[in-house]
XYZ file of C-alpha atoms in Angstrom:
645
model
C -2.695 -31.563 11.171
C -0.060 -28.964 12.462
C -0.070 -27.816 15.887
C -1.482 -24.294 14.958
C -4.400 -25.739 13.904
C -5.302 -27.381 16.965
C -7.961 -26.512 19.780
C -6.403 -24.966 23.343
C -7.744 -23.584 26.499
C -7.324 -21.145 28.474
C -9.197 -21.732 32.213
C -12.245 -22.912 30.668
C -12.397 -20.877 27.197
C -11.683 -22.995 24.334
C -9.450 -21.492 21.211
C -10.355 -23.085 17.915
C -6.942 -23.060 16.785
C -3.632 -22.160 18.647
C -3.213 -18.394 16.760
C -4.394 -15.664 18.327
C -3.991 -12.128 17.130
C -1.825 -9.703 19.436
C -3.122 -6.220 20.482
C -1.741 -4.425 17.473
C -3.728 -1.528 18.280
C -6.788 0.148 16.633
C -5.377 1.467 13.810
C -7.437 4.287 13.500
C -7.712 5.719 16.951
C -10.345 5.079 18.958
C -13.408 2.692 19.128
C -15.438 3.693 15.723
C -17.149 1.426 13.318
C -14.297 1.053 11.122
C -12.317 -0.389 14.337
C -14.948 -3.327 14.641
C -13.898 -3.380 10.737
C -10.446 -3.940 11.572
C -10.744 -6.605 14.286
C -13.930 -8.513 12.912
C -11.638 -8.951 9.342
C -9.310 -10.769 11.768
C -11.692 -13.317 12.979
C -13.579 -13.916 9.686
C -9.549 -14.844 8.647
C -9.648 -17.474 11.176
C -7.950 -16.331 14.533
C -8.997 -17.599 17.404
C -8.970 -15.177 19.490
C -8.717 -10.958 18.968
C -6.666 -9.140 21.873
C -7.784 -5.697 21.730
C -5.864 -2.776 23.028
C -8.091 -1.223 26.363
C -6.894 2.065 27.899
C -7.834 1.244 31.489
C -7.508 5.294 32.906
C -7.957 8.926 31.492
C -6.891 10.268 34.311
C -3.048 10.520 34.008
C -2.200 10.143 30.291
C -3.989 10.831 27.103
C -6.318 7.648 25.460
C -5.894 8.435 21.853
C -4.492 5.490 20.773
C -6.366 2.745 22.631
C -9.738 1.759 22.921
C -11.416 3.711 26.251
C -14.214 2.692 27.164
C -17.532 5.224 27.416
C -21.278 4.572 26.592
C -20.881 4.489 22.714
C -17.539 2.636 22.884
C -18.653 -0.191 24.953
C -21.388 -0.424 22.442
C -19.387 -0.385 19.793
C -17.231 -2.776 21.856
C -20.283 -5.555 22.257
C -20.998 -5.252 18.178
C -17.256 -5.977 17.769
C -17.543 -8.784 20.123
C -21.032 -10.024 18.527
C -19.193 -10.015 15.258
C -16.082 -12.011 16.313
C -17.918 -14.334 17.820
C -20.260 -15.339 14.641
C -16.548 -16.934 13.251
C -16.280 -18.603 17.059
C -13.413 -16.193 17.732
C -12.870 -15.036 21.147
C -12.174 -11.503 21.958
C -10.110 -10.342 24.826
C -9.696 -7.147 26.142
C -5.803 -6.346 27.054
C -6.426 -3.434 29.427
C -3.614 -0.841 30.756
C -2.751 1.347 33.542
C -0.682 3.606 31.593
C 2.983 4.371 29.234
C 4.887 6.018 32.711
C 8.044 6.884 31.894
C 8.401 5.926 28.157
C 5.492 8.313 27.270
C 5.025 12.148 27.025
C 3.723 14.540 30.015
C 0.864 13.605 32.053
C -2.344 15.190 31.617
C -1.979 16.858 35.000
C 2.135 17.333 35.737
C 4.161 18.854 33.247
C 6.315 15.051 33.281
C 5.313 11.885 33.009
C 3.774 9.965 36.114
C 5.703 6.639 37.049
C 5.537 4.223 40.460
C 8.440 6.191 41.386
C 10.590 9.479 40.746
C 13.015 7.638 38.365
C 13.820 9.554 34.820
C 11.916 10.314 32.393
C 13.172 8.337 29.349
C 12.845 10.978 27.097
C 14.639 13.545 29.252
C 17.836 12.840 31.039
C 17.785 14.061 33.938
C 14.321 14.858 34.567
C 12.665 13.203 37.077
C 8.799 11.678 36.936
C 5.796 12.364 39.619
C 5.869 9.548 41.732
C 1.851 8.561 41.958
C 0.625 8.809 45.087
C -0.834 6.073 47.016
C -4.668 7.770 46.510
C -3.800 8.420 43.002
C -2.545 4.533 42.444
C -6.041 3.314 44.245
C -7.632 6.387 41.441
C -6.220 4.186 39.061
C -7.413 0.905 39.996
C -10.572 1.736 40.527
C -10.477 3.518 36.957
C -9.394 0.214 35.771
C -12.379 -1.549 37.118
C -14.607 0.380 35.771
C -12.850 -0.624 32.161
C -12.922 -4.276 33.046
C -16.734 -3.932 33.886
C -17.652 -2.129 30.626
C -15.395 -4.649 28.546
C -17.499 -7.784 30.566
C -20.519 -5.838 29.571
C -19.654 -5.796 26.283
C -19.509 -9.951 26.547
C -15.395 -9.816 26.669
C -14.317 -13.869 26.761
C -11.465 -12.751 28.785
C -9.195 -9.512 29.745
C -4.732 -9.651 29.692
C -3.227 -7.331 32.241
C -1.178 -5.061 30.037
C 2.372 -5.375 32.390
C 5.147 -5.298 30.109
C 7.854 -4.134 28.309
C 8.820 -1.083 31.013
C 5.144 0.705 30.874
C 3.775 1.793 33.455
C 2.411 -1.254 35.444
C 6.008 -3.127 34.693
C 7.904 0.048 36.000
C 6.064 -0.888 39.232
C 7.607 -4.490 39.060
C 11.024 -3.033 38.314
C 13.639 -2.329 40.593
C 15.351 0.084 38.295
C 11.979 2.344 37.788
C 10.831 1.553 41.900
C 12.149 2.814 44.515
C 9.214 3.273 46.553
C 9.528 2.258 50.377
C 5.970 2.054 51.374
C 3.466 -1.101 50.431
C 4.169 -0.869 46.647
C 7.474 -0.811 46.641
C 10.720 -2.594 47.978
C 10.676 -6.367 47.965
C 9.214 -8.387 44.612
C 6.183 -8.763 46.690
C 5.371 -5.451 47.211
C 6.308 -4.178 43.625
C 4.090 -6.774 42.840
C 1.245 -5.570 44.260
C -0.251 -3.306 42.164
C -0.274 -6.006 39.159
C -2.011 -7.987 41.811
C -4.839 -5.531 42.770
C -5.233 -5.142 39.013
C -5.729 -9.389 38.678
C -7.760 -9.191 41.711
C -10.286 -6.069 39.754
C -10.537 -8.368 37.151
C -11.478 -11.708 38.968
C -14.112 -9.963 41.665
C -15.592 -8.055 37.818
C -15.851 -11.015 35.753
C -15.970 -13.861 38.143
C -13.405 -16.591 39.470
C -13.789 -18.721 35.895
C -13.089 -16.199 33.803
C -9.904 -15.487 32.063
C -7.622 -13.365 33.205
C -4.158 -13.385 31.272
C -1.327 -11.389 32.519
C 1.180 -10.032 29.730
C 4.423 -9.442 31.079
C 8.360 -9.751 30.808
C 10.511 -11.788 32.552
C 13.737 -10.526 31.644
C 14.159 -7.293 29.968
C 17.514 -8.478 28.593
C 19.321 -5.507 29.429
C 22.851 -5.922 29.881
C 23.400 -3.515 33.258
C 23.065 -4.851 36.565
C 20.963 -2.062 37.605
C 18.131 -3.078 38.848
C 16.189 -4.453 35.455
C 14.690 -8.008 35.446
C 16.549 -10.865 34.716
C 15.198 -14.372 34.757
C 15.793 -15.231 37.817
C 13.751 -12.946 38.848
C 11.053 -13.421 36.346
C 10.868 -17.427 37.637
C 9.930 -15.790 41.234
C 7.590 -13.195 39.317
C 5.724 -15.957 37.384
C 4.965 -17.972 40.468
C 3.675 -15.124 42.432
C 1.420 -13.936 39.056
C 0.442 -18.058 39.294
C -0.810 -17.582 42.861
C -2.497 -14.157 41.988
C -4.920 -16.181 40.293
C -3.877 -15.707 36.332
C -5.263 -18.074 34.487
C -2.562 -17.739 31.667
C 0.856 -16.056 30.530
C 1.700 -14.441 27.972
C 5.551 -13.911 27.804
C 7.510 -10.565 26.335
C 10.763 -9.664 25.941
C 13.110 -6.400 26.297
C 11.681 -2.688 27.669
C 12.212 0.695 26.216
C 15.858 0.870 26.852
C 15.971 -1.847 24.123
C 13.179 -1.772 22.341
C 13.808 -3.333 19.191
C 13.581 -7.030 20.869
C 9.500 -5.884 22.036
C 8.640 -5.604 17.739
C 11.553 -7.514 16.271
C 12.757 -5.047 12.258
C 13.366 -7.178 10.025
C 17.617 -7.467 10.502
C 16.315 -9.976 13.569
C 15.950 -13.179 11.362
C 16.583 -15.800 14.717
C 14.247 -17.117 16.665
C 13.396 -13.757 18.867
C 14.036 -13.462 22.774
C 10.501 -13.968 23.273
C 11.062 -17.798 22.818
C 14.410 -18.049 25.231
C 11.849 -16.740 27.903
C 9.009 -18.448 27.422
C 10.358 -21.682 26.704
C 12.490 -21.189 30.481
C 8.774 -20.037 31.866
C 7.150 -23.145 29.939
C 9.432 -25.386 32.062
C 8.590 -24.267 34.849
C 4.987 -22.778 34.989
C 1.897 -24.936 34.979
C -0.156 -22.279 33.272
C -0.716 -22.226 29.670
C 1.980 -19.847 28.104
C 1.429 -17.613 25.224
C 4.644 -15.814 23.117
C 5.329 -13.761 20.246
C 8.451 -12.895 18.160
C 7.358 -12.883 14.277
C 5.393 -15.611 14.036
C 3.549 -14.595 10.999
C 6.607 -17.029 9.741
C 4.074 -19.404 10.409
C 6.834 -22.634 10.467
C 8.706 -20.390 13.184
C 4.980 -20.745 15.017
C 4.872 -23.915 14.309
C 8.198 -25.095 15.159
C 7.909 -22.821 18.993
C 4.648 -25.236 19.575
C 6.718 -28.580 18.894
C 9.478 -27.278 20.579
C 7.588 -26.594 24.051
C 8.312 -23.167 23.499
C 4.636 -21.884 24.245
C 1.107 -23.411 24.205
C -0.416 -20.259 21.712
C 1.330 -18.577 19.310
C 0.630 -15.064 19.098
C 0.773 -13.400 15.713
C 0.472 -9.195 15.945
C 2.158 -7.444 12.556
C 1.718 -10.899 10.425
C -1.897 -10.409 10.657
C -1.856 -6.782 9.848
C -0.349 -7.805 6.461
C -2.332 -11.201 6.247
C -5.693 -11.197 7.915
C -6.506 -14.598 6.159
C -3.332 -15.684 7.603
C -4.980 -18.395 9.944
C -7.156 -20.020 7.333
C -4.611 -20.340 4.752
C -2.578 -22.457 7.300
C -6.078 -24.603 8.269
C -6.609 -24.945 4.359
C -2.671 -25.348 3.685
C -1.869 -22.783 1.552
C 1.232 -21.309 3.347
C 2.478 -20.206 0.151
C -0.428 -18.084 -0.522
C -0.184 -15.864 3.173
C 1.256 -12.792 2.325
C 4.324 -12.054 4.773
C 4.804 -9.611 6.983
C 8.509 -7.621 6.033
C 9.258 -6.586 9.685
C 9.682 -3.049 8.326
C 7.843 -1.357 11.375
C 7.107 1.237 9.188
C 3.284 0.773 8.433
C 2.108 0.052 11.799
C 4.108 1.072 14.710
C 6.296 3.382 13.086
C 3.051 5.884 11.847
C 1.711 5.392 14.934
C 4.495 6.600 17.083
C 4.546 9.522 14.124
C 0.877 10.796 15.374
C -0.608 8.879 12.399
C -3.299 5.932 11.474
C -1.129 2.653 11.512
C -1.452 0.547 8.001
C 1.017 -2.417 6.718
C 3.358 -1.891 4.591
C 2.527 -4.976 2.443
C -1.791 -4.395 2.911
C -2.526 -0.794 2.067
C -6.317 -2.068 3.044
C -4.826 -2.654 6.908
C -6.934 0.177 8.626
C -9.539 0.351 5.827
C -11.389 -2.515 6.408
C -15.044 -0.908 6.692
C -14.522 -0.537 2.435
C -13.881 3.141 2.497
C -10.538 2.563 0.600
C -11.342 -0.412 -1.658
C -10.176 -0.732 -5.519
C -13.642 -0.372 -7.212
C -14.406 -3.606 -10.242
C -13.848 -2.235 -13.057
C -17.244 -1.486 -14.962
C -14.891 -1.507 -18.217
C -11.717 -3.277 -18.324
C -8.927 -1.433 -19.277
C -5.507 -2.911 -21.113
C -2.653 -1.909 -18.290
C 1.176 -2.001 -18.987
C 3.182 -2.033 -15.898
C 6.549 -1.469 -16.506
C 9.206 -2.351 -13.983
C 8.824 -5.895 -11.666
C 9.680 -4.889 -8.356
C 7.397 -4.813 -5.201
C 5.905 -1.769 -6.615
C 5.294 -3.246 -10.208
C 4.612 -6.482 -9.259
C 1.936 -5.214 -6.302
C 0.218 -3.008 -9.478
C -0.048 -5.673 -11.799
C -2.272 -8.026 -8.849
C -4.369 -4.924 -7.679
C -5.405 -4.417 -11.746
C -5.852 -7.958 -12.000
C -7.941 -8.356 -9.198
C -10.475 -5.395 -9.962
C -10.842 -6.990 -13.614
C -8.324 -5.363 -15.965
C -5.683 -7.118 -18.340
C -2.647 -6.794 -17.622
C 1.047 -7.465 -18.397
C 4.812 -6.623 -16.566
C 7.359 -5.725 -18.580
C 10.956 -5.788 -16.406
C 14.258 -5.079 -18.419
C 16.039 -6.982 -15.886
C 16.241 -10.735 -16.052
C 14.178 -11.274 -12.631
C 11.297 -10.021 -10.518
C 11.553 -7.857 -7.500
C 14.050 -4.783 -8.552
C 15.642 -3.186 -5.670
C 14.057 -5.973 -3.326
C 16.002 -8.588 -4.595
C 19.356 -6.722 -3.554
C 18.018 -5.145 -0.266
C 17.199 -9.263 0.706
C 20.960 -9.944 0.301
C 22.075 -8.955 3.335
C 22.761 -12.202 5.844
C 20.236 -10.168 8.220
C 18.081 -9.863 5.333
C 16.761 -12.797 3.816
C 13.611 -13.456 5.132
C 13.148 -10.249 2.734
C 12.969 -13.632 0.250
C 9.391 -14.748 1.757
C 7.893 -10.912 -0.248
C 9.943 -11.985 -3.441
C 8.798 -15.830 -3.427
C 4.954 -14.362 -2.764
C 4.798 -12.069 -5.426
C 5.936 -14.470 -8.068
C 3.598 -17.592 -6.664
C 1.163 -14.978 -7.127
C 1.326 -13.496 -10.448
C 1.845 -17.205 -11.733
C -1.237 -18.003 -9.989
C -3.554 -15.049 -11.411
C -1.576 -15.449 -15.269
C -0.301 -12.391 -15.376
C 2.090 -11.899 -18.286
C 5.545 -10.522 -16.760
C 8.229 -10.192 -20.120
C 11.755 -10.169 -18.924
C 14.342 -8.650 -20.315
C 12.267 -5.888 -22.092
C 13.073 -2.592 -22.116
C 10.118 -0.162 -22.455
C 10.273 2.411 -24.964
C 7.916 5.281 -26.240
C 8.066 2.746 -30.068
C 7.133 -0.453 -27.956
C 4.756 0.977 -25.986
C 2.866 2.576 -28.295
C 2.571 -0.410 -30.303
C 1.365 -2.127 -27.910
C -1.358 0.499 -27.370
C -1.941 0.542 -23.457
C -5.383 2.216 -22.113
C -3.091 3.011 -18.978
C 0.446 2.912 -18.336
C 1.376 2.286 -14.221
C 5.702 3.354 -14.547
C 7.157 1.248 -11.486
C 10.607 1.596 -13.441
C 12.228 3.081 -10.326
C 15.714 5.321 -10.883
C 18.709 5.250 -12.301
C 21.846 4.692 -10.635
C 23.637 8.143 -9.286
C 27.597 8.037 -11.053
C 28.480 11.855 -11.212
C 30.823 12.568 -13.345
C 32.182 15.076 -11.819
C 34.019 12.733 -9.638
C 37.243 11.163 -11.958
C 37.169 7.587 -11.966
C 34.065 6.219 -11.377
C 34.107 4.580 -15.130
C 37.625 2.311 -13.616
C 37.528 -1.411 -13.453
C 37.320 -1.324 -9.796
C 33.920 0.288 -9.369
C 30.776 -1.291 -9.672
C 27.195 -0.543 -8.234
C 26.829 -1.830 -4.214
C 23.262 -3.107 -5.065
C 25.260 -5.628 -7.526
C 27.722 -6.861 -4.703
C 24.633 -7.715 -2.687
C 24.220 -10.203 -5.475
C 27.666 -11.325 -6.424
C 26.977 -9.646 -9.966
C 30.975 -8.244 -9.754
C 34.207 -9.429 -7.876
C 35.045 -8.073 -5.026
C 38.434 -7.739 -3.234
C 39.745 -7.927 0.532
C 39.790 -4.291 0.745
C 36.338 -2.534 0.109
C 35.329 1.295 -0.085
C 31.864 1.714 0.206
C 31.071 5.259 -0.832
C 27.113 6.863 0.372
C 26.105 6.200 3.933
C 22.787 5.446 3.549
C 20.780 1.985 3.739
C 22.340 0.660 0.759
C 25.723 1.536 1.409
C 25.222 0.509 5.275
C 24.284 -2.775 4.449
C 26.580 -3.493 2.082
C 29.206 -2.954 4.477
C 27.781 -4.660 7.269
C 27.237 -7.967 5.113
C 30.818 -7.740 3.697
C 31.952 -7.028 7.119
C 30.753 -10.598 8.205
C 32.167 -11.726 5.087
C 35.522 -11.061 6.295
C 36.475 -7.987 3.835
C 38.147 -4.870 5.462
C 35.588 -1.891 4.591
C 35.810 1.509 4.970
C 32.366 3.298 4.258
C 32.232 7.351 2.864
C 29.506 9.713 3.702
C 29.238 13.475 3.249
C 26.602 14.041 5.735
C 27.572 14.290 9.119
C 26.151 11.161 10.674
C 25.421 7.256 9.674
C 22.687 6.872 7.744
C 22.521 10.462 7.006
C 18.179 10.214 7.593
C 17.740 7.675 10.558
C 14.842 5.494 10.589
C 12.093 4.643 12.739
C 13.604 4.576 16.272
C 13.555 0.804 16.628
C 14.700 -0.065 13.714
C 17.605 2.761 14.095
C 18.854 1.258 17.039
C 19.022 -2.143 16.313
C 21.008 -0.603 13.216
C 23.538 1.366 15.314
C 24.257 -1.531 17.434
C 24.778 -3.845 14.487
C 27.541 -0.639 13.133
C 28.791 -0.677 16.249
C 29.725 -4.057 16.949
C 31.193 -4.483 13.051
C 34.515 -4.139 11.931
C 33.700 -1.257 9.263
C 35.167 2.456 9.330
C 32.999 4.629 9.223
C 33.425 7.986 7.924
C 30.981 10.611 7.883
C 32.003 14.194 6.850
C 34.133 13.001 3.877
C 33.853 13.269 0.582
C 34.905 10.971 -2.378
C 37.139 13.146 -4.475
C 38.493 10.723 -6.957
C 39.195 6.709 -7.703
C 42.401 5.267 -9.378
C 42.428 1.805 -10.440
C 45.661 -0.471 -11.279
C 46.370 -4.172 -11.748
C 47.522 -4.738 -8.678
C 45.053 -2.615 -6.865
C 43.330 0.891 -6.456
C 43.387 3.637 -4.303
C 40.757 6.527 -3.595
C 41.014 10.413 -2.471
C 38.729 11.546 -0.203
C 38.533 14.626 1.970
C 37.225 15.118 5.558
C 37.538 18.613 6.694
C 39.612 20.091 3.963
C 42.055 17.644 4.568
C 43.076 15.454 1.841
C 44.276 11.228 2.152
C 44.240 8.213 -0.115
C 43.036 5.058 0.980
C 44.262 2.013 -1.023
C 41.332 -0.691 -1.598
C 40.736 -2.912 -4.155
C 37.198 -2.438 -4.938
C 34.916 0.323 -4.760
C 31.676 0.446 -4.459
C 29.115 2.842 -5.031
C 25.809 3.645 -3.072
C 25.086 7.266 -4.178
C 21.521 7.153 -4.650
C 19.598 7.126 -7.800
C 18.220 9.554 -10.073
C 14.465 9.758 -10.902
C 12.728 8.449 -13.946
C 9.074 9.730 -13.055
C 9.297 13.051 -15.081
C 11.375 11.960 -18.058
C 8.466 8.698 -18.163
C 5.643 11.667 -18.130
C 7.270 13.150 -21.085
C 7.802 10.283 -23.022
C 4.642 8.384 -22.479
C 1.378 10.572 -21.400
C 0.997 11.649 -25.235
C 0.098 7.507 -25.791
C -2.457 7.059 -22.540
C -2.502 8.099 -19.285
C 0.516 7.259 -16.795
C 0.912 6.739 -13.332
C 4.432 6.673 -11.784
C 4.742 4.871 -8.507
C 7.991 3.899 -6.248
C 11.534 4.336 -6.763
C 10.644 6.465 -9.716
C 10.314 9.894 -7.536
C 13.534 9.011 -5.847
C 14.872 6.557 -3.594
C 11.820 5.252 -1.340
C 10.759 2.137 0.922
C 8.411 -0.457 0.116
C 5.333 1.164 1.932
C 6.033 3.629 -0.771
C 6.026 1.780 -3.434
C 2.783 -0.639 -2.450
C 0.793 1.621 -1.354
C 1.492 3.809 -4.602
C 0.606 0.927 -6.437
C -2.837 0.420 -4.807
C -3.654 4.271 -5.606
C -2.480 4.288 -8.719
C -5.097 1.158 -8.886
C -7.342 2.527 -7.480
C -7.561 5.671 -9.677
C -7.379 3.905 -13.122
């Protein structure tokens, strides 16, 4: 039996199994019957416990995205809890003061409100309202009224949200604290409020019940300016031990570095979440609980047998698989569909004003039905053409719902763009979507022809009843530009793949994701790069914030040039090399190289597909077609498309 699967305790609560889903948020705002959907899928998967976001205060900052608790929430709350518990999953209620610093304006100051007047994060410069000591005794009381509805509601146990440089941690911080009266100072006294919150919880729900304490014992930031590090965090653990906690789970990183608190996908170690927890393991009697995708469920598996933690907590893995916990209790690992680490489905939307999803489960968030594919009352014959996520995610959504169906791909694999994008040695976990998607057409026998090129003649005699075009574009080569045809230039998608040689000296030409990993893998490769972009800045559209950081600090600490603001004018190969001409500024230079290679963009295929195919049967284009898109795109095109056959 693996370690996951096992029983644990916390206090007195028994946990079926050691996975317990992380507060991932309510997807679609606040406590409605579709967010008992969304939680109550979770345990029906298998989890053993639910951790469900609580917004312990209105008073300060704006409860929109949590759970906050009023008469027809906290009922809502008890069905959820009713529910959960008919699968013997706990549910625990992770309850916080507040965002502080990292968040927008309070409700009543015109800037955020923190423990102290440090800066706002958002604006340099600007100072926050430093709560007042009848505003900070507002807010525990506040938060005791949360606890009490969330016991009402038959909560198994509540976490102290104090982590990550929110509000409750910027009291435990030095760097956000500068207070000199009984909450601030020495560790003891910025501990204090986290302590009055642990006491709230114990006097509400009694001295056996869980209370867990989320928190960070070293934010891992570099500057010796008053941020945690673990030395500190050893003396915060053992005060949190003699508040009473009956268990800790262990974070890593703050705001100033926030890419380490939801790991992108370019983080394929072991996160920093283990490095503390396993140091806080060693030296903490209470059970610990840690994160750091674990929906890699042998990464789980290996932090448990590694004395890393006691739990393992799994947040955006069970966003993507909510069945993720049975399928490791009925061994079929192969079978859990992984989480990407894209950010973009869950915390990126949210952070955009909209309902989080997952990239990989266009269901995440619809749980309650209201966006399921309907069975089809007549099955239809579908052609998808094109085998990438897109395709491939088409082909099992027909299947499912009842239609036959068959993949053509003109390439000789599955997983189009995917299978260059998981090149890149910060990539390859990208490997785990490929692998899934082929175990899974293979296991629902779904046709997929290789190396067959669709056109208007073959399609129509294979008369389709629909046609779903997951083709995606064609490579950008303008010809305006004079050499791009030279024996030196190939494609950067087919570098990613060793498809073409490559020399020592490398000119990567389009500054956007492609071209930016390209040149950051041949970077650690040991090849001298030099990457072109016309737009003024590196990627030219930035990405969700985390993920954009941990991007800029990668570019940053390679060896690559790179050179926004200039333009690839032309390309001259020779035997014993090649050189191109670029201009930045109206100023002309060669730069010898011996390969170039080109990540332009691609054009679309979605209107010329319209024309050629909607006079045989209806066609939906999906993905990459319309232009150069991500995999959210392309999945959850594929379940509409689906969805309207």
């Amino acid at each position: 039996m693996s370690l996951l699967s096992q029983p644990a305790h916390i206090g007195k609560m028994r946990l079926k199994n050691r996975m317990v889903m992380a507060p991932m948020g309510v997807t679609i705002g606040n406590m409605t019957e579709a967010t008992v959907a969304y939680f109550v899928e979770r345990a029906r998967g298998g989890a053993a416990m639910v951790v469900c976001n609580v917004m312990g205060s209105g008073r300060f900052e704006s409860t929109e995205h949590s759970i906050f608790f009023n008469e027809e929430t906290e009922r809502l709350f008890a069905q959820l809890v009713e529910a959960c518990h008919r699968y013997d999953c706990k549910v625990c209620a992770q309850i916080m003061t507040g965002v502080g610093r990292a968040g927008g304006p309070s409700l009543l100051y015109p800037v955020p409100v923190s423990a102290s007047p440090c800066e706002w994060k958002y604006a340099p410069g600007v100072s926050c309202h430093q709560l007042t000591v009848e505003e900070i005794h507002a807010l525990v009381d506040d938060y005791r009224k949360s606890a009490e509805s969330a016991v009402r509601a038959g909560a198994d146990a509540i976490e102290v949200h104090a982590y990550g440089g929110y509000l409750t941690d910027q009291f435990l911080t030095a760097a956000w604290n500068t207070r000199q009266d009984e909450y601030g100072g020495t560790l003891e006294k910025r501990a204090r409020f986290l302590k009055e919150l642990i006491d709230v919880c114990k006097a509400v729900g009694g001295t056996d019940f869980p209370v867990l304490v989320k928190y960070t014992p070293d934010h891992y930031v570099e500057a010796d300016d008053g941020h945690r590090k673990m030395e500190e965090g050893i003396a915060l653990t053992h005060l949190i031990e003699g508040f009473g906690a009956d268990a800790l789970h262990v974070d890593a990183g703050c705001y100033e570095n926030w890419y380490y608190a939801m790991p992108p996908a370019a983080i394929q170690e072991m996160t920093l979440q283990a490095r503390s927890a396993k140091v806080i393991k060693q030296v903490s009697h209470l059970p610990v609980l840690t994160h750091g995708r674990f929906s890699d469920v042998e990464k789980a598996e290996a932090a448990l047998r590694n004395g890393v933690c006691d739990i393992a907590v799994i947040g955006r893995g069970l966003l993507a698989d909510p069945e993720l916990p049975n399928k490791v209790l009925e061994k079929r690992i192969p079978d859990i569909r992984p989480c990407i680490s894209c950010n973009e489905g869950c915390i990126g939307r949210v952070c955009a004003g909209k309902p989080a999803t997952c990239a990989v489960n266009p269901r995440c968030g619809f749980e309650d039905g209201s966006r399921d594919i309907p069975p089809a009352k007549i099955p239809l014959k579908i052609l998808v053409v094109g085998a990438g996520p897109g395709g491939c995610a088409a082909a099992l959504y027909a299947k499912q719902a009842g239609h036959q169906v068959e993949i053509w791909e003109k390439g000789l694999a599955i997983g189009g763009s995917a299978r260059f994008a998981a090149e890149p040695y910060f990539k390859l976990d990208m490997h785990r979507l490929l692998n899934y998607l082929t175990r899974q057409l293979e296991r629902c026998q779904i046709p997929v022809r290789l190396d067959t090129e669709a056109t208007p003649e073959a399609v129509q005699a294979y008369h389709p009843d629909r046609l779903i075009w997951a083709a995606g574009g064609r490579q950008l080569r303008p010809s305006a530009i004079p050499g791009l045809d030279g024996p030196a230039v190939y494609p950067a998608a087919e570098a990613l793949r060793n498809l073409c040689d490559v020399g020592d000296r490398v000119v990567v030409v389009g500054g956007g994701m492609v071209g930016v990993e390209t040149a950051l893998h041949l970077d650690r490769m040991g090849k001298e790069v030099t990457l072109l972009e016309m737009a003024d800045r590196i990627p030219p559209e930035p990405g969700f914030i985390m993920n954009e950081e941990l991007l800029q600090k990668q570019m940053r600490a390679s060896h690559v040039v790179f050179r926004p603001e200039t333009c690839l004018r032309s390309v001259e190969s020779g035997l014993n090399g090649s050189r191109i001409r670029a201009e930045f500024h109206g100023r002309q230079e060669e730069i010898p190289c011996d390969t170039v290679l080109l990540a332009m963009g691609a054009k679309p295929t979605a209107e010329q597909a319209l024309q050629d195919y909607r006079g045989i049967c209806p066609v939906f284009c999906i993905g990459d077609s319309f232009g150069s898109r991500k995999i959210i795109d392309a999945i959850h095109d594929a379940y509409e498309a689906v969805r309207n056959l």
